[in-house]
Amino acid sequence: MSKYGVTLTPEHFAYIRARTTAEDEFLVALARAADAEGIPAISVTPEQGALLQILLRAGGAREVVEVGTLAGCSAIWMARALPALGRVRTIEIEPRHANFAESWIARSDVAGRIEVHRGDARDVLPGFADGSADLVFLDADKTGYAGYLEHAVRIVRRGGLVVVDNALAFGHLLDDEEQDESVVAVRRFNERLAGDARLQSVLVPLGDGMWVGVRR
Ligand code: SAH
Ligand code: MG
């Protein structure tokens, strides 16, 4: 064990997966249908879904804002941890993704708790009121993260959470050869968030890495 704790291997992650809330049949079917339609398989992992649910339940959350719906997987995970009158407002720019997500959400157990807002998050986020969310989850285009963070900090209530996915940049974070603009954007964003005194944040190494920050 190093000063950083234990170095985790794929076997450890398999062990963790086997002991964490799994996807139910509905989410498995959703993932299969998304795959068949050529929607990329980049939804949150079950471990990330479970962590999001735990954070929402621990905080008694009612209102969530998500940037980047894709097929609706993370929105459904989160909506399931909200009370009956809770709500996830999720933003999606791609009509094909929004259509798929809406049709699956409508058939889900949390149909009444998720609103899909179509459009560019840059245009939709300004319409969400200050302090109107208990948790904001950023998971869209990485080059937009810096701008979305400013809205997240404004929209989340004090003591609420800002969660940001793909902090390990698709596995390329520390690979200096990789200069793809999304990877570069994640590196720059991570520096910014690490130095942001408005939040206390930690990068949780589940899935592709997820920042969890609390609004001071
Ligand atoms: N949160 C989802 C995965 C989201 S993938 C899950 O874990 O289940 C990222 C999504 O963000 C894609 O569907 C992409 O179309 C969308 N996106 C990209 N740029 C966007 C923008 N500017 N505004 C809103 N959505 C955007
Ligand atoms: Mg993601």
Short mmCIF file of N, CA and C in Angstrom, two decimals, residues 26-27 53 72-73 75-84 86-88 104-115:
data_model
loop_
_atom_site.label_atom_id
_atom_site.label_comp_id
_atom_site.label_asym_id
_atom_site.label_seq_id
_atom_site.Cartn_x
_atom_site.Cartn_y
_atom_site.Cartn_z
N PHE A 26 -34.68 -3.03 -16.73
CA PHE A 26 -35.08 -1.90 -17.59
C PHE A 26 -33.85 -1.17 -18.12
N LEU A 27 -32.89 -0.87 -17.26
CA LEU A 27 -31.68 -0.16 -17.71
C LEU A 27 -30.82 -1.03 -18.63
N GLN A 53 -27.10 8.05 -6.49
CA GLN A 53 -28.31 7.79 -5.68
C GLN A 53 -28.03 8.00 -4.19
N GLY A 72 -30.62 8.68 -21.41
CA GLY A 72 -31.47 8.81 -20.23
C GLY A 72 -31.05 7.95 -19.05
N CYS A 73 -29.96 7.23 -19.20
CA CYS A 73 -29.53 6.29 -18.16
C CYS A 73 -29.26 6.99 -16.82
N ALA A 75 -30.08 9.96 -15.86
CA ALA A 75 -31.28 10.68 -15.38
C ALA A 75 -32.21 9.71 -14.65
N ILE A 76 -32.35 8.50 -15.18
CA ILE A 76 -33.22 7.50 -14.53
C ILE A 76 -32.62 7.05 -13.20
N TRP A 77 -31.31 6.80 -13.18
CA TRP A 77 -30.66 6.45 -11.89
C TRP A 77 -31.00 7.53 -10.86
N MET A 78 -30.80 8.79 -11.23
CA MET A 78 -30.98 9.88 -10.26
C MET A 78 -32.44 10.05 -9.87
N ALA A 79 -33.35 10.01 -10.85
CA ALA A 79 -34.77 10.22 -10.56
C ALA A 79 -35.30 9.18 -9.57
N ARG A 80 -34.74 7.98 -9.65
CA ARG A 80 -35.18 6.91 -8.74
C ARG A 80 -34.82 7.18 -7.29
N ALA A 81 -33.88 8.09 -7.05
CA ALA A 81 -33.48 8.40 -5.67
C ALA A 81 -34.19 9.65 -5.15
N LEU A 82 -35.13 10.18 -5.94
CA LEU A 82 -35.86 11.38 -5.52
C LEU A 82 -37.24 10.99 -5.00
N PRO A 83 -37.83 11.87 -4.16
CA PRO A 83 -39.21 11.60 -3.72
C PRO A 83 -40.17 11.75 -4.91
N ALA A 84 -41.43 11.31 -4.73
CA ALA A 84 -42.40 11.30 -5.83
C ALA A 84 -42.52 12.66 -6.51
N GLY A 86 -40.16 14.86 -6.71
CA GLY A 86 -38.85 15.34 -7.15
C GLY A 86 -38.79 15.46 -8.66
N ARG A 87 -37.71 16.10 -9.15
CA ARG A 87 -37.63 16.36 -10.59
C ARG A 87 -36.17 16.39 -11.04
N VAL A 88 -35.93 15.78 -12.21
CA VAL A 88 -34.65 15.92 -12.91
C VAL A 88 -34.91 16.74 -14.16
N TRP A 104 -37.90 6.25 -23.76
CA TRP A 104 -37.61 5.29 -22.70
C TRP A 104 -38.01 5.82 -21.32
N ILE A 105 -37.82 7.10 -21.10
CA ILE A 105 -38.22 7.69 -19.82
C ILE A 105 -39.74 7.53 -19.65
N ALA A 106 -40.49 7.74 -20.74
CA ALA A 106 -41.95 7.65 -20.67
C ALA A 106 -42.40 6.26 -20.22
N ARG A 107 -41.61 5.25 -20.54
CA ARG A 107 -41.97 3.87 -20.16
C ARG A 107 -41.36 3.44 -18.84
N SER A 108 -40.58 4.34 -18.23
CA SER A 108 -39.86 3.96 -17.00
C SER A 108 -40.74 4.17 -15.78
N ASP A 109 -40.22 3.75 -14.63
CA ASP A 109 -40.92 3.92 -13.35
C ASP A 109 -40.83 5.35 -12.83
N VAL A 110 -40.05 6.22 -13.51
CA VAL A 110 -39.88 7.59 -13.03
C VAL A 110 -40.28 8.60 -14.11
N ALA A 111 -41.24 8.19 -14.94
CA ALA A 111 -41.66 9.02 -16.08
C ALA A 111 -42.06 10.44 -15.66
N GLY A 112 -42.74 10.57 -14.54
CA GLY A 112 -43.22 11.90 -14.13
C GLY A 112 -42.15 12.77 -13.49
N ARG A 113 -40.97 12.20 -13.29
CA ARG A 113 -39.94 12.95 -12.55
C ARG A 113 -38.81 13.49 -13.42
N ILE A 114 -38.89 13.26 -14.74
CA ILE A 114 -37.79 13.71 -15.61
C ILE A 114 -38.33 14.58 -16.74
N GLU A 115 -37.76 15.77 -16.88
CA GLU A 115 -38.07 16.67 -18.00
C GLU A 115 -36.85 16.75 -18.89
#
